[in-house]
CSV table of C-alpha atoms in Angstrom, one decimal:
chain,number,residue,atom,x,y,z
A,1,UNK,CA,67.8,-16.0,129.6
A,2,UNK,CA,70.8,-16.6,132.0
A,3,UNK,CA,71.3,-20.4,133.5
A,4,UNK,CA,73.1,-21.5,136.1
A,5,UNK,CA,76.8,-23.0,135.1
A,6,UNK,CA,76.1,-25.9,136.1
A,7,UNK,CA,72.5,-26.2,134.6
A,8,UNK,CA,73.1,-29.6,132.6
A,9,UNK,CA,75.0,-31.3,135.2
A,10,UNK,CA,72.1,-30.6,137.3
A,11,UNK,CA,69.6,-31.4,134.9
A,12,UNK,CA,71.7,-35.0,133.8
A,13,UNK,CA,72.2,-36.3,137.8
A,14,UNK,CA,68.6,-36.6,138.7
A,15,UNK,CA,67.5,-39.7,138.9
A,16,UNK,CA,64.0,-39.4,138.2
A,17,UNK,CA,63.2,-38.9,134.4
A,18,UNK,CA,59.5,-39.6,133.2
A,19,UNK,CA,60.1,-39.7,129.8
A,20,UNK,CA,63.0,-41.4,129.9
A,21,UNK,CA,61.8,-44.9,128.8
A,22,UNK,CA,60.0,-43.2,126.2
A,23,UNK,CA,63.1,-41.7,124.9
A,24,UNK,CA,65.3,-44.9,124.8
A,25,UNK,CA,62.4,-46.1,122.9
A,26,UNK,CA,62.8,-43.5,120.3
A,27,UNK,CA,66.5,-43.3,119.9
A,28,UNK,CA,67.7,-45.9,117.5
A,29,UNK,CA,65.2,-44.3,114.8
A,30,UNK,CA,67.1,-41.2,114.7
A,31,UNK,CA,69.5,-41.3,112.1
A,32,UNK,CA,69.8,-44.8,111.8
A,33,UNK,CA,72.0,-44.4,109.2
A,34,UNK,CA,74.6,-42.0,110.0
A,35,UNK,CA,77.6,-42.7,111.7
A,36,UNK,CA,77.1,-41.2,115.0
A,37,UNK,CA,73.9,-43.2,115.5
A,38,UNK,CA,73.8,-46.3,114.0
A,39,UNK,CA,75.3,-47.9,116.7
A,40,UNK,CA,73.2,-48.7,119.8
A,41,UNK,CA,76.1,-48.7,122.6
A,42,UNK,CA,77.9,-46.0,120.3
A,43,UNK,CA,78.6,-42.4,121.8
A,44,UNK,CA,75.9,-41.1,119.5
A,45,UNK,CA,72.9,-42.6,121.1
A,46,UNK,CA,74.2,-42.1,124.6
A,47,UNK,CA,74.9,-38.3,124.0
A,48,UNK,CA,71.2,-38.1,122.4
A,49,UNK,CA,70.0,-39.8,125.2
A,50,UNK,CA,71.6,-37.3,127.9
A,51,UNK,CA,70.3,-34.5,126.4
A,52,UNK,CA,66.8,-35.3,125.9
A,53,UNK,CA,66.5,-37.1,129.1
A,54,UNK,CA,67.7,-33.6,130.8
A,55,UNK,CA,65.5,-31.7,128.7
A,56,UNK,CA,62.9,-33.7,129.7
A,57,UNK,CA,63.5,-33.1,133.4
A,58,UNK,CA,64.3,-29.4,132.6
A,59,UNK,CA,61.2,-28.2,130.9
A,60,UNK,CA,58.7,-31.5,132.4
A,61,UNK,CA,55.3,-29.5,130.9
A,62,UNK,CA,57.3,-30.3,127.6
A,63,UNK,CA,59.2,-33.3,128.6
A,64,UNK,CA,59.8,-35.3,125.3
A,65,UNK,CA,57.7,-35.4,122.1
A,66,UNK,CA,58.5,-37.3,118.8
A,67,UNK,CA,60.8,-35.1,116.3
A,68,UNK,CA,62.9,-33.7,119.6
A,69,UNK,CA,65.6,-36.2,118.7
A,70,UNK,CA,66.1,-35.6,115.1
A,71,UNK,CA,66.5,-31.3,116.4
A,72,UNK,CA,68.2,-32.9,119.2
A,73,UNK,CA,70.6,-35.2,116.8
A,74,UNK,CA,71.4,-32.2,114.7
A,75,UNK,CA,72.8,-30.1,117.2
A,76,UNK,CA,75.4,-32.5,118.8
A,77,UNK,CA,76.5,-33.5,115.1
A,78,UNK,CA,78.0,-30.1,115.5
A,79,UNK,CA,78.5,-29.4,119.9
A,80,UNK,CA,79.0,-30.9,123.2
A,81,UNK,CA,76.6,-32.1,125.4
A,82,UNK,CA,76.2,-29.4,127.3
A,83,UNK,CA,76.1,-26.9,124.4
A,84,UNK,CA,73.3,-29.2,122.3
A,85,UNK,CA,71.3,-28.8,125.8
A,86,UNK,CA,71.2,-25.2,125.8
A,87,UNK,CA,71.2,-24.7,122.4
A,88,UNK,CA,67.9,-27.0,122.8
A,89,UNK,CA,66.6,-24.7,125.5
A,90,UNK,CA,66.8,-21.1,123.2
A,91,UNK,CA,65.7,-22.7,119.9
A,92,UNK,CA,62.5,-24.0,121.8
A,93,UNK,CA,62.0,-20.6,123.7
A,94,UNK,CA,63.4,-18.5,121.5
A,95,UNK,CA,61.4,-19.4,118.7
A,96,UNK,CA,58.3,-20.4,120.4
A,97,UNK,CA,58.7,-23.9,119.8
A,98,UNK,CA,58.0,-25.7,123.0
A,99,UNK,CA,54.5,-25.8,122.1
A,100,UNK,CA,55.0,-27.8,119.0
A,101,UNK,CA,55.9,-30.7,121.8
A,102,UNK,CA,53.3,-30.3,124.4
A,103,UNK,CA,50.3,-32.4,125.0
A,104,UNK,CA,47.9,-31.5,122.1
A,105,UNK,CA,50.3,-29.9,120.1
A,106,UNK,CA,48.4,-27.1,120.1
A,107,UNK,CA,51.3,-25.2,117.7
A,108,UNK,CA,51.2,-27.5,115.4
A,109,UNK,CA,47.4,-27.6,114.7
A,110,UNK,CA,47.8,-23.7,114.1
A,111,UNK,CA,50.4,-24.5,111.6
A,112,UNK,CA,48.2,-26.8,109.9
A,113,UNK,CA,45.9,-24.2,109.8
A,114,UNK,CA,48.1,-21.3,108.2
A,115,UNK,CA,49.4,-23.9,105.7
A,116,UNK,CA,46.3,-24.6,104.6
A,117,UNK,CA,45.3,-21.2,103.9
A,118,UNK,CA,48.2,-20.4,102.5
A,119,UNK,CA,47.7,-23.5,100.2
A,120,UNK,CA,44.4,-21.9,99.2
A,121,UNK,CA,45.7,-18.4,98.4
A,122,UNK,CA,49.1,-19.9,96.3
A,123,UNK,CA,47.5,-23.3,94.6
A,124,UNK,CA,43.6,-22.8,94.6
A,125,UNK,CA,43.8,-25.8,92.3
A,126,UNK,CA,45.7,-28.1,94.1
A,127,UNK,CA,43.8,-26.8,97.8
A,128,UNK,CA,40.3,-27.9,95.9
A,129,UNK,CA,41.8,-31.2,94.2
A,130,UNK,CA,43.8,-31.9,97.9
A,131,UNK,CA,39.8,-31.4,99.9
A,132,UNK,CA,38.4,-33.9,97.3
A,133,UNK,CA,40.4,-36.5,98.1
A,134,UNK,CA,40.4,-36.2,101.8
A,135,UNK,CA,43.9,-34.8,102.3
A,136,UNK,CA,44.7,-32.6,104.7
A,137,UNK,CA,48.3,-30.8,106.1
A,138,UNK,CA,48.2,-33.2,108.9
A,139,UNK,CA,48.9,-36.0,106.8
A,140,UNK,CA,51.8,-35.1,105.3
A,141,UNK,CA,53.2,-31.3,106.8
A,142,UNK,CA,53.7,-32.9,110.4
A,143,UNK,CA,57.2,-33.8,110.3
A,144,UNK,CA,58.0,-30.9,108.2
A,145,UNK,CA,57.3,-28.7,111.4
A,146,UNK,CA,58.2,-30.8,113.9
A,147,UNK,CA,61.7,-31.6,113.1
A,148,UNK,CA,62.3,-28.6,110.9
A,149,UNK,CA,62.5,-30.3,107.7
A,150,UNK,CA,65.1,-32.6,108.8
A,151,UNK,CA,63.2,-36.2,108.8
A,152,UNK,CA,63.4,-37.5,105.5
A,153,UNK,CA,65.2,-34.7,103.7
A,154,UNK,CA,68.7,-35.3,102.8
A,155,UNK,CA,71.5,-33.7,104.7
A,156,UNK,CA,72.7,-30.8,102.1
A,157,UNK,CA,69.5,-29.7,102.4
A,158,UNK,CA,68.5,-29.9,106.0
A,159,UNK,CA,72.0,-27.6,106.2
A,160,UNK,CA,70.5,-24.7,103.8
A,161,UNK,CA,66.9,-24.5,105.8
A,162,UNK,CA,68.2,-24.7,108.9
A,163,UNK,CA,70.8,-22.0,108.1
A,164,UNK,CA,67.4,-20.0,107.2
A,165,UNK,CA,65.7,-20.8,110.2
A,166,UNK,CA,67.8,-19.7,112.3
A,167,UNK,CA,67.6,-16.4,110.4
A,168,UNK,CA,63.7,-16.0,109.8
A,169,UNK,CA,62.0,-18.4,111.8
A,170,UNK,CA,59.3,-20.6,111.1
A,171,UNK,CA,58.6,-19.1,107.8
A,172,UNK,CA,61.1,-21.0,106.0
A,173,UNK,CA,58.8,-24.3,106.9
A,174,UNK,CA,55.9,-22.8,105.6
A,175,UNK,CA,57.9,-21.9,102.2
A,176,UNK,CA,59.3,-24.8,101.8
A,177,UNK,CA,56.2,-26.8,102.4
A,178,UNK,CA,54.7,-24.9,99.4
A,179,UNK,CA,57.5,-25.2,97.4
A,180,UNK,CA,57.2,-29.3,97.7
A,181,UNK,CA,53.5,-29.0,96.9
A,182,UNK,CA,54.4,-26.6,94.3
A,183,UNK,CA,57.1,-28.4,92.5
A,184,UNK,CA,54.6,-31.4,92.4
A,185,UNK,CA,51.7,-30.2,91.6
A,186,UNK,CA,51.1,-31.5,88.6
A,187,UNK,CA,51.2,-35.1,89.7
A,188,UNK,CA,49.4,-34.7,92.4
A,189,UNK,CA,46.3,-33.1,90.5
A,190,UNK,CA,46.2,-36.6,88.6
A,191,UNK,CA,46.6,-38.4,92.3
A,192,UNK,CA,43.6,-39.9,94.5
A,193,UNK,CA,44.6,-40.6,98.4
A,194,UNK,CA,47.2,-43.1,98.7
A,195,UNK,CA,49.3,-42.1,95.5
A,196,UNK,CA,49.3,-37.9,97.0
A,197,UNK,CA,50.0,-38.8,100.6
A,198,UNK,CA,52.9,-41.4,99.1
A,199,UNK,CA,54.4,-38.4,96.5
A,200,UNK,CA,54.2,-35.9,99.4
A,201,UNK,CA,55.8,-38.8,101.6
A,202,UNK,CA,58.8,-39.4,99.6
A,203,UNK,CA,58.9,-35.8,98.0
A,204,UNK,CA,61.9,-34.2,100.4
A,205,UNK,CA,64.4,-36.9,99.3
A,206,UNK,CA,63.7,-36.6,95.6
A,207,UNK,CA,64.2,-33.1,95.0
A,208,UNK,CA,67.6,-31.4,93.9
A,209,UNK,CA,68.3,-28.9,97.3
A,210,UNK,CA,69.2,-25.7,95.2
A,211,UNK,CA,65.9,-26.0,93.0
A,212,UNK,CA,64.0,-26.5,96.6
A,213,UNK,CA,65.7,-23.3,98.1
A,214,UNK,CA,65.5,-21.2,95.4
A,215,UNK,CA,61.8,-22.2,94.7
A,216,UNK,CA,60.7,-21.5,98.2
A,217,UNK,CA,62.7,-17.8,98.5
A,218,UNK,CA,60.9,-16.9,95.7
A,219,UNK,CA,57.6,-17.7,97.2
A,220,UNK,CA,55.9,-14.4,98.5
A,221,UNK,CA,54.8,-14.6,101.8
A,222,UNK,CA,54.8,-11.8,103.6
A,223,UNK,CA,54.8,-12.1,108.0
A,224,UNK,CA,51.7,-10.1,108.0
A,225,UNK,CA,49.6,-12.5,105.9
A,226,UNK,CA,50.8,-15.4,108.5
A,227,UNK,CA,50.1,-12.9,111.1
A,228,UNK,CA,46.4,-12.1,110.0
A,229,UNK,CA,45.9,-15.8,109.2
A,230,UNK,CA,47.4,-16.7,113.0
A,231,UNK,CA,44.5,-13.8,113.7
A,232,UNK,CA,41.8,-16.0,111.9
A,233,UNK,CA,42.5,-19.2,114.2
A,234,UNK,CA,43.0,-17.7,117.4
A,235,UNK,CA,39.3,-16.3,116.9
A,236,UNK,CA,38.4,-20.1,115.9
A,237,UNK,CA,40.6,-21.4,118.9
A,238,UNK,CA,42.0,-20.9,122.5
A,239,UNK,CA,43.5,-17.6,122.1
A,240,UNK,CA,47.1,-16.8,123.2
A,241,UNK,CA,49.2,-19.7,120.9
């Protein structure tokens, strides 16, 4: 879609952003330990702040949801501004990722859906042992989709998913979300609550990021079995997501 030159200039000079308290709120937990952010007066925070604020007053039926600002963070560690704004724009249009932010996240709870089928069809062990002790995909896959594996993986790897994302989608998230509860399967089958949602919780930073890649590519998932799952909800749901 073609913008106006002068799109973020415009989008940055209005004075009336609604989410804009809500974003300073959130920005000192991006990345607190990386250079660019740590600081709170730094250029980092400030940049991340511009952006999301004109997000916000671009696309205001999105505005700002958690996990904007670690996507967000990513892309200026890399562009300007101006480039991290409309790179912001396509990656949530182009791969149908505004509704991941809006109010009900009504993406999201189809994802938790496919993942859990797909759970059930890869690791029928694990889905049964998972249901008995009360866990469910939104306990721990949230902030798998909603920052695109960035929060609480490390860097090296965050670099290899996203270079797949870019390529394939959304179907990288799903793979590597079964490729964590893959590669840990056999604790968690000995787990109750707290100790699976605490493995899957710290699960990311513990594993080596060629093992993860190459563990998830070799999962099979095929875009028509996400497709007829996708089919399944939207005749259990709102249709049109």
């Amino acid at each position: 879609q073609k913008h106006p030159a002068d799109l973020y200039e415009q989008m940055r000079r209005t004075e009336e952003a609604p989410c804009e308290a809500e974003i300073v709120k959130d920005i000192n937990r991006t990345f607190p330990k990386h250079v660019l952010y740590r600081d709170k007066t730094g250029l980092g925070q400030q940049q991340l702040l511009n952006v999301l604020r004109a997000y916000s007053v671009f696309n205001p039926e999105v505005g700002y949801c958690q996990g904007m600002g670690f996507i967000c963070g990513v892309l200026l560690m890399y562009m300007c501004e101006e480039d991290a704004f409309l790179m912001l724009i396509s990656l949530l249009d182009n791969y149908r990722m505004s509704k991941l932010f809006m109010p009900g996240l009504p993406l999201l709870n189809k994802y938790f859906f496919q993942l859990q089928r797909l759970l059930a069809m890869h690791m029928p062990s694990l889905c049964n042992h998972l249901a008995q002790q009360g866990v469910e995909p939104t306990m721990y896959a949230s902030k798998w989709f909603m920052t695109v594996c960035i929060y609480n993986f490390p860097f090296s790897t965050v670099v290899r998913i996203w270079d797949i994302f870019l390529a394939e989608g959304v179907k990288i998230i799903f793979r590597i979300a079964l490729a964590l509860l893959m590669m840990n399967q056999e604790a968690l089958l000995n787990e109750s609550f707290e100790q699976i949602l605490e493995t899957l919780k710290q699960a990311p930073s513990r594993v080596e990021s060629e093992t993860l890649i190459q563990v998830s590519l070799s999962i099979t998932l095929p875009q028509k079995t996400l497709k007829d799952i996708e089919t399944e909800w939207q005749a259990q749901n709102a249709p049109g997501m």
